[in-house]
């Protein structure tokens, strides 16, 4: 059973607002990831981290940023939300090759 | 570059029918890992199975079975005697042998099981 938590579960926010999506895991995993899931279901990697103070951009270009100051915490920030950012954001952590455990996701709507 | 193709966008079956979800992958690596995840309406991704490229044995877990064939680059998933609770989106994914362990997902297959 994986212990990875995302907050909030749902968020509706106005254009131009700054938002931070929270992700925490209690398993001590070094590797963490953010995936964006568009309304057509497709999942795209937008950020990942191997450990504290390491972050990398994923396959899909994203205007979001991430930080990894603590092993257990991997927040994602949008400085200025736009309607094109409307999506579901899924956080995951992994301890070995590809075996990722996912949080319940944050459904973001920007109006 | 790696790629995963799930050609079936949506499948509808009646309860107790068997159903097979197709997955075809592309990679240049000789060592890689294949996965299936289930996404119920609640939204989280639930891990179902992980298979490495050197293990072509089929696997059965209850009503679920997986057929891995390197010759055709396929990793198909069969649900036997489907149930309404199986209704979900199913994703096939690939992870190449790198330290990053990132996953490349297919576009998903939505399975609808009606009573």
mmCIF file with all atom_site columns, N, CA and C in Angstrom, chain A residues 9-10 31 33 35 37 40-45 48-50 56 59 88 90 94-105 107, chain B residues 9 33 35 37 39-47 50 89 91 95-110:
data_model
loop_
_atom_site.group_PDB
_atom_site.id
_atom_site.type_symbol
_atom_site.label_atom_id
_atom_site.label_alt_id
_atom_site.label_comp_id
_atom_site.label_asym_id
_atom_site.label_entity_id
_atom_site.label_seq_id
_atom_site.pdbx_PDB_ins_code
_atom_site.Cartn_x
_atom_site.Cartn_y
_atom_site.Cartn_z
_atom_site.occupancy
_atom_site.B_iso_or_equiv
_atom_site.pdbx_formal_charge
_atom_site.auth_seq_id
_atom_site.auth_comp_id
_atom_site.auth_asym_id
_atom_site.auth_atom_id
_atom_site.pdbx_PDB_model_num
ATOM 1   N N  . UNK A 1 9   ? -7.728  18.113 -3.769  1.00 0.00 ? 9   UNK A N  1
ATOM 2   C CA . UNK A 1 9   ? -8.243  17.163 -4.750  1.00 0.00 ? 9   UNK A CA 1
ATOM 3   C C  . UNK A 1 9   ? -8.875  17.894 -5.926  1.00 0.00 ? 9   UNK A C  1
ATOM 4   N N  . UNK A 1 10  ? -9.555  18.966 -5.621  1.00 0.00 ? 10  UNK A N  1
ATOM 5   C CA . UNK A 1 10  ? -10.203 19.770 -6.659  1.00 0.00 ? 10  UNK A CA 1
ATOM 6   C C  . UNK A 1 10  ? -9.902  21.238 -6.398  1.00 0.00 ? 10  UNK A C  1
ATOM 7   N N  . UNK A 1 31  ? 12.790  9.030  -5.744  1.00 0.00 ? 31  UNK A N  1
ATOM 8   C CA . UNK A 1 31  ? 12.304  9.505  -7.041  1.00 0.00 ? 31  UNK A CA 1
ATOM 9   C C  . UNK A 1 31  ? 10.842  9.917  -6.943  1.00 0.00 ? 31  UNK A C  1
ATOM 10  N N  . UNK A 1 33  ? 7.631   12.262 -9.203  1.00 0.00 ? 33  UNK A N  1
ATOM 11  C CA . UNK A 1 33  ? 7.244   12.674 -10.548 1.00 0.00 ? 33  UNK A CA 1
ATOM 12  C C  . UNK A 1 33  ? 5.931   13.460 -10.511 1.00 0.00 ? 33  UNK A C  1
ATOM 13  N N  . UNK A 1 35  ? 2.861   14.079 -13.350 1.00 0.00 ? 35  UNK A N  1
ATOM 14  C CA . UNK A 1 35  ? 2.287   13.801 -14.656 1.00 0.00 ? 35  UNK A CA 1
ATOM 15  C C  . UNK A 1 35  ? 1.053   14.680 -14.838 1.00 0.00 ? 35  UNK A C  1
ATOM 16  N N  . UNK A 1 37  ? -2.495  14.976 -16.902 1.00 0.00 ? 37  UNK A N  1
ATOM 17  C CA . UNK A 1 37  ? -3.431  14.164 -17.663 1.00 0.00 ? 37  UNK A CA 1
ATOM 18  C C  . UNK A 1 37  ? -4.466  15.058 -18.305 1.00 0.00 ? 37  UNK A C  1
ATOM 19  N N  . UNK A 1 40  ? -8.511  14.152 -22.586 1.00 0.00 ? 40  UNK A N  1
ATOM 20  C CA . UNK A 1 40  ? -8.572  12.963 -23.429 1.00 0.00 ? 40  UNK A CA 1
ATOM 21  C C  . UNK A 1 40  ? -7.885  11.758 -22.807 1.00 0.00 ? 40  UNK A C  1
ATOM 22  N N  . UNK A 1 41  ? -7.509  11.844 -21.563 1.00 0.00 ? 41  UNK A N  1
ATOM 23  C CA . UNK A 1 41  ? -6.931  10.783 -20.737 1.00 0.00 ? 41  UNK A CA 1
ATOM 24  C C  . UNK A 1 41  ? -5.422  10.644 -20.834 1.00 0.00 ? 41  UNK A C  1
ATOM 25  N N  . UNK A 1 42  ? -4.790  11.152 -21.883 1.00 0.00 ? 42  UNK A N  1
ATOM 26  C CA . UNK A 1 42  ? -3.369  10.905 -22.076 1.00 0.00 ? 42  UNK A CA 1
ATOM 27  C C  . UNK A 1 42  ? -2.534  11.497 -20.939 1.00 0.00 ? 42  UNK A C  1
ATOM 28  N N  . UNK A 1 43  ? -1.533  10.749 -20.496 1.00 0.00 ? 43  UNK A N  1
ATOM 29  C CA . UNK A 1 43  ? -0.658  11.154 -19.398 1.00 0.00 ? 43  UNK A CA 1
ATOM 30  C C  . UNK A 1 43  ? 0.691   11.586 -19.943 1.00 0.00 ? 43  UNK A C  1
ATOM 31  N N  . UNK A 1 44  ? 1.168   12.728 -19.443 1.00 0.00 ? 44  UNK A N  1
ATOM 32  C CA . UNK A 1 44  ? 2.460   13.236 -19.892 1.00 0.00 ? 44  UNK A CA 1
ATOM 33  C C  . UNK A 1 44  ? 3.305   13.591 -18.675 1.00 0.00 ? 44  UNK A C  1
ATOM 34  N N  . UNK A 1 45  ? 4.575   13.206 -18.711 1.00 0.00 ? 45  UNK A N  1
ATOM 35  C CA . UNK A 1 45  ? 5.517   13.554 -17.647 1.00 0.00 ? 45  UNK A CA 1
ATOM 36  C C  . UNK A 1 45  ? 5.908   15.022 -17.791 1.00 0.00 ? 45  UNK A C  1
ATOM 37  N N  . UNK A 1 48  ? 10.320  15.677 -12.859 1.00 0.00 ? 48  UNK A N  1
ATOM 38  C CA . UNK A 1 48  ? 10.723  14.580 -11.993 1.00 0.00 ? 48  UNK A CA 1
ATOM 39  C C  . UNK A 1 48  ? 11.937  14.990 -11.176 1.00 0.00 ? 48  UNK A C  1
ATOM 40  N N  . UNK A 1 49  ? 12.192  14.169 -10.167 1.00 0.00 ? 49  UNK A N  1
ATOM 41  C CA . UNK A 1 49  ? 13.271  14.473 -9.225  1.00 0.00 ? 49  UNK A CA 1
ATOM 42  C C  . UNK A 1 49  ? 13.880  13.161 -8.740  1.00 0.00 ? 49  UNK A C  1
ATOM 43  N N  . UNK A 1 50  ? 15.203  13.130 -8.620  1.00 0.00 ? 50  UNK A N  1
ATOM 44  C CA . UNK A 1 50  ? 15.877  11.927 -8.095  1.00 0.00 ? 50  UNK A CA 1
ATOM 45  C C  . UNK A 1 50  ? 16.053  11.988 -6.600  1.00 0.00 ? 50  UNK A C  1
ATOM 46  N N  . UNK A 1 56  ? 14.107  17.902 -12.711 1.00 0.00 ? 56  UNK A N  1
ATOM 47  C CA . UNK A 1 56  ? 14.298  17.873 -14.156 1.00 0.00 ? 56  UNK A CA 1
ATOM 48  C C  . UNK A 1 56  ? 12.947  18.088 -14.838 1.00 0.00 ? 56  UNK A C  1
ATOM 49  N N  . UNK A 1 59  ? 8.880   15.246 -20.485 1.00 0.00 ? 59  UNK A N  1
ATOM 50  C CA . UNK A 1 59  ? 8.708   15.216 -21.930 1.00 0.00 ? 59  UNK A CA 1
ATOM 51  C C  . UNK A 1 59  ? 7.815   16.339 -22.445 1.00 0.00 ? 59  UNK A C  1
ATOM 52  N N  . UNK A 1 88  ? -5.851  17.361 -15.041 1.00 0.00 ? 88  UNK A N  1
ATOM 53  C CA . UNK A 1 88  ? -5.608  16.644 -13.797 1.00 0.00 ? 88  UNK A CA 1
ATOM 54  C C  . UNK A 1 88  ? -4.092  16.477 -13.650 1.00 0.00 ? 88  UNK A C  1
ATOM 55  N N  . UNK A 1 90  ? -1.143  14.489 -11.568 1.00 0.00 ? 90  UNK A N  1
ATOM 56  C CA . UNK A 1 90  ? -0.901  13.288 -10.766 1.00 0.00 ? 90  UNK A CA 1
ATOM 57  C C  . UNK A 1 90  ? 0.551   13.265 -10.306 1.00 0.00 ? 90  UNK A C  1
ATOM 58  N N  . UNK A 1 94  ? 8.660   6.608  -6.595  1.00 0.00 ? 94  UNK A N  1
ATOM 59  C CA . UNK A 1 94  ? 9.153   5.300  -7.035  1.00 0.00 ? 94  UNK A CA 1
ATOM 60  C C  . UNK A 1 94  ? 10.411  4.941  -6.273  1.00 0.00 ? 94  UNK A C  1
ATOM 61  N N  . UNK A 1 95  ? 10.529  3.643  -5.965  1.00 0.00 ? 95  UNK A N  1
ATOM 62  C CA . UNK A 1 95  ? 11.738  3.188  -5.292  1.00 0.00 ? 95  UNK A CA 1
ATOM 63  C C  . UNK A 1 95  ? 12.571  2.306  -6.209  1.00 0.00 ? 95  UNK A C  1
ATOM 64  N N  . UNK A 1 96  ? 11.924  1.688  -7.200  1.00 0.00 ? 96  UNK A N  1
ATOM 65  C CA . UNK A 1 96  ? 12.724  0.927  -8.151  1.00 0.00 ? 96  UNK A CA 1
ATOM 66  C C  . UNK A 1 96  ? 12.118  1.040  -9.537  1.00 0.00 ? 96  UNK A C  1
ATOM 67  N N  . UNK A 1 97  ? 12.852  0.519  -10.493 1.00 0.00 ? 97  UNK A N  1
ATOM 68  C CA . UNK A 1 97  ? 12.621  0.795  -11.902 1.00 0.00 ? 97  UNK A CA 1
ATOM 69  C C  . UNK A 1 97  ? 11.161  0.858  -12.308 1.00 0.00 ? 97  UNK A C  1
ATOM 70  N N  . UNK A 1 98  ? 10.690  2.081  -12.494 1.00 0.00 ? 98  UNK A N  1
ATOM 71  C CA . UNK A 1 98  ? 9.372   2.290  -13.064 1.00 0.00 ? 98  UNK A CA 1
ATOM 72  C C  . UNK A 1 98  ? 8.198   1.995  -12.168 1.00 0.00 ? 98  UNK A C  1
ATOM 73  N N  . UNK A 1 99  ? 8.413   1.307  -11.065 1.00 0.00 ? 99  UNK A N  1
ATOM 74  C CA . UNK A 1 99  ? 7.282   0.945  -10.214 1.00 0.00 ? 99  UNK A CA 1
ATOM 75  C C  . UNK A 1 99  ? 6.862   2.155  -9.412  1.00 0.00 ? 99  UNK A C  1
ATOM 76  N N  . UNK A 1 100 ? 5.933   2.896  -9.958  1.00 0.00 ? 100 UNK A N  1
ATOM 77  C CA . UNK A 1 100 ? 5.523   4.157  -9.369  1.00 0.00 ? 100 UNK A CA 1
ATOM 78  C C  . UNK A 1 100 ? 4.191   4.010  -8.653  1.00 0.00 ? 100 UNK A C  1
ATOM 79  N N  . UNK A 1 101 ? 4.100   4.686  -7.522  1.00 0.00 ? 101 UNK A N  1
ATOM 80  C CA . UNK A 1 101 ? 2.853   4.758  -6.768  1.00 0.00 ? 101 UNK A CA 1
ATOM 81  C C  . UNK A 1 101 ? 2.299   6.163  -6.924  1.00 0.00 ? 101 UNK A C  1
ATOM 82  N N  . UNK A 1 102 ? 1.016   6.244  -7.217  1.00 0.00 ? 102 UNK A N  1
ATOM 83  C CA . UNK A 1 102 ? 0.403   7.519  -7.547  1.00 0.00 ? 102 UNK A CA 1
ATOM 84  C C  . UNK A 1 102 ? -0.514  8.018  -6.444  1.00 0.00 ? 102 UNK A C  1
ATOM 85  N N  . UNK A 1 103 ? -0.570  9.337  -6.324  1.00 0.00 ? 103 UNK A N  1
ATOM 86  C CA . UNK A 1 103 ? -1.567  9.959  -5.494  1.00 0.00 ? 103 UNK A CA 1
ATOM 87  C C  . UNK A 1 103 ? -2.915  9.995  -6.200  1.00 0.00 ? 103 UNK A C  1
ATOM 88  N N  . UNK A 1 104 ? -3.909  10.548 -5.533  1.00 0.00 ? 104 UNK A N  1
ATOM 89  C CA . UNK A 1 104 ? -5.262  10.564 -6.089  1.00 0.00 ? 104 UNK A CA 1
ATOM 90  C C  . UNK A 1 104 ? -5.469  11.669 -7.115  1.00 0.00 ? 104 UNK A C  1
ATOM 91  N N  . UNK A 1 105 ? -4.486  12.549 -7.240  1.00 0.00 ? 105 UNK A N  1
ATOM 92  C CA . UNK A 1 105 ? -4.571  13.571 -8.273  1.00 0.00 ? 105 UNK A CA 1
ATOM 93  C C  . UNK A 1 105 ? -5.228  14.850 -7.798  1.00 0.00 ? 105 UNK A C  1
ATOM 94  N N  . UNK A 1 107 ? -7.532  17.813 -9.572  1.00 0.00 ? 107 UNK A N  1
ATOM 95  C CA . UNK A 1 107 ? -8.245  18.277 -10.774 1.00 0.00 ? 107 UNK A CA 1
ATOM 96  C C  . UNK A 1 107 ? -8.302  19.790 -10.737 1.00 0.00 ? 107 UNK A C  1
ATOM 97  N N  . UNK B 2 9   ? -9.633  2.609  -27.950 1.00 0.00 ? 9   UNK B N  1
ATOM 98  C CA . UNK B 2 9   ? -9.953  3.754  -27.119 1.00 0.00 ? 9   UNK B CA 1
ATOM 99  C C  . UNK B 2 9   ? -10.985 3.386  -26.064 1.00 0.00 ? 9   UNK B C  1
ATOM 100 N N  . UNK B 2 33  ? 11.057  -2.180 -18.920 1.00 0.00 ? 33  UNK B N  1
ATOM 101 C CA . UNK B 2 33  ? 10.009  -2.684 -18.035 1.00 0.00 ? 33  UNK B CA 1
ATOM 102 C C  . UNK B 2 33  ? 8.659   -2.258 -18.570 1.00 0.00 ? 33  UNK B C  1
ATOM 103 N N  . UNK B 2 35  ? 4.354   -2.148 -17.819 1.00 0.00 ? 35  UNK B N  1
ATOM 104 C CA . UNK B 2 35  ? 3.416   -2.024 -16.714 1.00 0.00 ? 35  UNK B CA 1
ATOM 105 C C  . UNK B 2 35  ? 1.991   -1.931 -17.238 1.00 0.00 ? 35  UNK B C  1
ATOM 106 N N  . UNK B 2 37  ? -1.525  -0.179 -15.478 1.00 0.00 ? 37  UNK B N  1
ATOM 107 C CA . UNK B 2 37  ? -2.151  0.555  -14.385 1.00 0.00 ? 37  UNK B CA 1
ATOM 108 C C  . UNK B 2 37  ? -3.645  0.668  -14.670 1.00 0.00 ? 37  UNK B C  1
ATOM 109 N N  . UNK B 2 39  ? -7.088  2.986  -13.754 1.00 0.00 ? 39  UNK B N  1
ATOM 110 C CA . UNK B 2 39  ? -7.552  4.266  -13.233 1.00 0.00 ? 39  UNK B CA 1
ATOM 111 C C  . UNK B 2 39  ? -9.073  4.218  -13.100 1.00 0.00 ? 39  UNK B C  1
ATOM 112 N N  . UNK B 2 40  ? -9.572  3.979  -11.888 1.00 0.00 ? 40  UNK B N  1
ATOM 113 C CA . UNK B 2 40  ? -11.030 3.992  -11.670 1.00 0.00 ? 40  UNK B CA 1
ATOM 114 C C  . UNK B 2 40  ? -11.550 5.426  -11.716 1.00 0.00 ? 40  UNK B C  1
ATOM 115 N N  . UNK B 2 41  ? -12.864 5.602  -11.672 1.00 0.00 ? 41  UNK B N  1
ATOM 116 C CA . UNK B 2 41  ? -13.439 6.950  -11.732 1.00 0.00 ? 41  UNK B CA 1
ATOM 117 C C  . UNK B 2 41  ? -12.921 7.903  -10.646 1.00 0.00 ? 41  UNK B C  1
ATOM 118 N N  . UNK B 2 42  ? -12.453 7.363  -9.545  1.00 0.00 ? 42  UNK B N  1
ATOM 119 C CA . UNK B 2 42  ? -11.941 8.220  -8.469  1.00 0.00 ? 42  UNK B CA 1
ATOM 120 C C  . UNK B 2 42  ? -10.655 8.940  -8.861  1.00 0.00 ? 42  UNK B C  1
ATOM 121 N N  . UNK B 2 43  ? -9.965  8.465  -9.879  1.00 0.00 ? 43  UNK B N  1
ATOM 122 C CA . UNK B 2 43  ? -8.854  9.230  -10.446 1.00 0.00 ? 43  UNK B CA 1
ATOM 123 C C  . UNK B 2 43  ? -7.450  8.737  -10.190 1.00 0.00 ? 43  UNK B C  1
ATOM 124 N N  . UNK B 2 44  ? -7.216  7.975  -9.128  1.00 0.00 ? 44  UNK B N  1
ATOM 125 C CA . UNK B 2 44  ? -5.834  7.571  -8.877  1.00 0.00 ? 44  UNK B CA 1
ATOM 126 C C  . UNK B 2 44  ? -5.439  6.442  -9.823  1.00 0.00 ? 44  UNK B C  1
ATOM 127 N N  . UNK B 2 45  ? -4.163  6.289  -10.030 1.00 0.00 ? 45  UNK B N  1
ATOM 128 C CA . UNK B 2 45  ? -3.642  5.196  -10.853 1.00 0.00 ? 45  UNK B CA 1
ATOM 129 C C  . UNK B 2 45  ? -3.220  4.055  -9.932  1.00 0.00 ? 45  UNK B C  1
ATOM 130 N N  . UNK B 2 46  ? -3.762  2.878  -10.192 1.00 0.00 ? 46  UNK B N  1
ATOM 131 C CA . UNK B 2 46  ? -3.476  1.723  -9.358  1.00 0.00 ? 46  UNK B CA 1
ATOM 132 C C  . UNK B 2 46  ? -2.576  0.760  -10.132 1.00 0.00 ? 46  UNK B C  1
ATOM 133 N N  . UNK B 2 47  ? -1.443  0.420  -9.549  1.00 0.00 ? 47  UNK B N  1
ATOM 134 C CA . UNK B 2 47  ? -0.499  -0.488 -10.174 1.00 0.00 ? 47  UNK B CA 1
ATOM 135 C C  . UNK B 2 47  ? -1.092  -1.895 -10.243 1.00 0.00 ? 47  UNK B C  1
ATOM 136 N N  . UNK B 2 50  ? 4.091   -5.393 -13.212 1.00 0.00 ? 50  UNK B N  1
ATOM 137 C CA . UNK B 2 50  ? 5.366   -4.958 -13.762 1.00 0.00 ? 50  UNK B CA 1
ATOM 138 C C  . UNK B 2 50  ? 6.069   -6.177 -14.345 1.00 0.00 ? 50  UNK B C  1
ATOM 139 N N  . UNK B 2 89  ? -10.338 3.068  -16.686 1.00 0.00 ? 89  UNK B N  1
ATOM 140 C CA . UNK B 2 89  ? -9.408  3.273  -17.790 1.00 0.00 ? 89  UNK B CA 1
ATOM 141 C C  . UNK B 2 89  ? -8.133  2.502  -17.460 1.00 0.00 ? 89  UNK B C  1
ATOM 142 N N  . UNK B 2 91  ? -4.172  1.692  -18.420 1.00 0.00 ? 91  UNK B N  1
ATOM 143 C CA . UNK B 2 91  ? -3.008  2.234  -19.105 1.00 0.00 ? 91  UNK B CA 1
ATOM 144 C C  . UNK B 2 91  ? -1.882  1.206  -19.142 1.00 0.00 ? 91  UNK B C  1
ATOM 145 N N  . UNK B 2 95  ? 8.997   1.661  -19.210 1.00 0.00 ? 95  UNK B N  1
ATOM 146 C CA . UNK B 2 95  ? 10.091  2.375  -18.563 1.00 0.00 ? 95  UNK B CA 1
ATOM 147 C C  . UNK B 2 95  ? 11.402  1.788  -19.073 1.00 0.00 ? 95  UNK B C  1
ATOM 148 N N  . UNK B 2 96  ? 12.218  2.637  -19.668 1.00 0.00 ? 96  UNK B N  1
ATOM 149 C CA . UNK B 2 96  ? 13.499  2.154  -20.154 1.00 0.00 ? 96  UNK B CA 1
ATOM 150 C C  . UNK B 2 96  ? 14.498  2.058  -19.016 1.00 0.00 ? 96  UNK B C  1
ATOM 151 N N  . UNK B 2 97  ? 15.586  1.386  -19.272 1.00 0.00 ? 97  UNK B N  1
ATOM 152 C CA . UNK B 2 97  ? 16.538  1.093  -18.208 1.00 0.00 ? 97  UNK B CA 1
ATOM 153 C C  . UNK B 2 97  ? 17.465  2.277  -17.961 1.00 0.00 ? 97  UNK B C  1
ATOM 154 N N  . UNK B 2 98  ? 16.922  3.254  -17.303 1.00 0.00 ? 98  UNK B N  1
ATOM 155 C CA . UNK B 2 98  ? 17.738  4.416  -16.951 1.00 0.00 ? 98  UNK B CA 1
ATOM 156 C C  . UNK B 2 98  ? 17.530  4.675  -15.475 1.00 0.00 ? 98  UNK B C  1
ATOM 157 N N  . UNK B 2 99  ? 18.363  5.507  -14.905 1.00 0.00 ? 99  UNK B N  1
ATOM 158 C CA . UNK B 2 99  ? 18.223  5.809  -13.488 1.00 0.00 ? 99  UNK B CA 1
ATOM 159 C C  . UNK B 2 99  ? 17.012  6.655  -13.164 1.00 0.00 ? 99  UNK B C  1
ATOM 160 N N  . UNK B 2 100 ? 16.374  7.169  -14.188 1.00 0.00 ? 100 UNK B N  1
ATOM 161 C CA . UNK B 2 100 ? 15.281  8.096  -13.939 1.00 0.00 ? 100 UNK B CA 1
ATOM 162 C C  . UNK B 2 100 ? 13.954  7.388  -13.677 1.00 0.00 ? 100 UNK B C  1
ATOM 163 N N  . UNK B 2 101 ? 13.822  6.187  -14.200 1.00 0.00 ? 101 UNK B N  1
ATOM 164 C CA . UNK B 2 101 ? 12.610  5.387  -13.976 1.00 0.00 ? 101 UNK B CA 1
ATOM 165 C C  . UNK B 2 101 ? 11.337  6.089  -14.399 1.00 0.00 ? 101 UNK B C  1
ATOM 166 N N  . UNK B 2 102 ? 11.408  6.928  -15.408 1.00 0.00 ? 102 UNK B N  1
ATOM 167 C CA . UNK B 2 102 ? 10.188  7.600  -15.844 1.00 0.00 ? 102 UNK B CA 1
ATOM 168 C C  . UNK B 2 102 ? 9.347   6.651  -16.697 1.00 0.00 ? 102 UNK B C  1
ATOM 169 N N  . UNK B 2 103 ? 8.051   6.889  -16.705 1.00 0.00 ? 103 UNK B N  1
ATOM 170 C CA . UNK B 2 103 ? 7.115   6.043  -17.434 1.00 0.00 ? 103 UNK B CA 1
ATOM 171 C C  . UNK B 2 103 ? 6.594   6.771  -18.673 1.00 0.00 ? 103 UNK B C  1
ATOM 172 N N  . UNK B 2 104 ? 6.525   6.018  -19.770 1.00 0.00 ? 104 UNK B N  1
ATOM 173 C CA . UNK B 2 104 ? 5.832   6.497  -20.961 1.00 0.00 ? 104 UNK B CA 1
ATOM 174 C C  . UNK B 2 104 ? 4.540   5.707  -21.068 1.00 0.00 ? 104 UNK B C  1
ATOM 175 N N  . UNK B 2 105 ? 3.437   6.430  -21.079 1.00 0.00 ? 105 UNK B N  1
ATOM 176 C CA . UNK B 2 105 ? 2.133   5.784  -21.068 1.00 0.00 ? 105 UNK B CA 1
ATOM 177 C C  . UNK B 2 105 ? 1.524   5.725  -22.460 1.00 0.00 ? 105 UNK B C  1
ATOM 178 N N  . UNK B 2 106 ? 0.693   4.700  -22.679 1.00 0.00 ? 106 UNK B N  1
ATOM 179 C CA . UNK B 2 106 ? -0.209  4.709  -23.817 1.00 0.00 ? 106 UNK B CA 1
ATOM 180 C C  . UNK B 2 106 ? -1.361  5.662  -23.519 1.00 0.00 ? 106 UNK B C  1
ATOM 181 N N  . UNK B 2 107 ? -2.243  5.820  -24.492 1.00 0.00 ? 107 UNK B N  1
ATOM 182 C CA . UNK B 2 107 ? -3.341  6.766  -24.324 1.00 0.00 ? 107 UNK B CA 1
ATOM 183 C C  . UNK B 2 107 ? -4.484  6.210  -23.493 1.00 0.00 ? 107 UNK B C  1
ATOM 184 N N  . UNK B 2 108 ? -4.408  4.955  -23.125 1.00 0.00 ? 108 UNK B N  1
ATOM 185 C CA . UNK B 2 108 ? -5.423  4.375  -22.265 1.00 0.00 ? 108 UNK B CA 1
ATOM 186 C C  . UNK B 2 108 ? -6.579  3.759  -23.029 1.00 0.00 ? 108 UNK B C  1
ATOM 187 N N  . UNK B 2 109 ? -7.165  2.736  -22.426 1.00 0.00 ? 109 UNK B N  1
ATOM 188 C CA . UNK B 2 109 ? -8.377  2.101  -22.959 1.00 0.00 ? 109 UNK B CA 1
ATOM 189 C C  . UNK B 2 109 ? -9.446  2.171  -21.880 1.00 0.00 ? 109 UNK B C  1
ATOM 190 N N  . UNK B 2 110 ? -10.569 2.764  -22.218 1.00 0.00 ? 110 UNK B N  1
ATOM 191 C CA . UNK B 2 110 ? -11.674 2.818  -21.263 1.00 0.00 ? 110 UNK B CA 1
ATOM 192 C C  . UNK B 2 110 ? -12.514 1.552  -21.402 1.00 0.00 ? 110 UNK B C  1
#
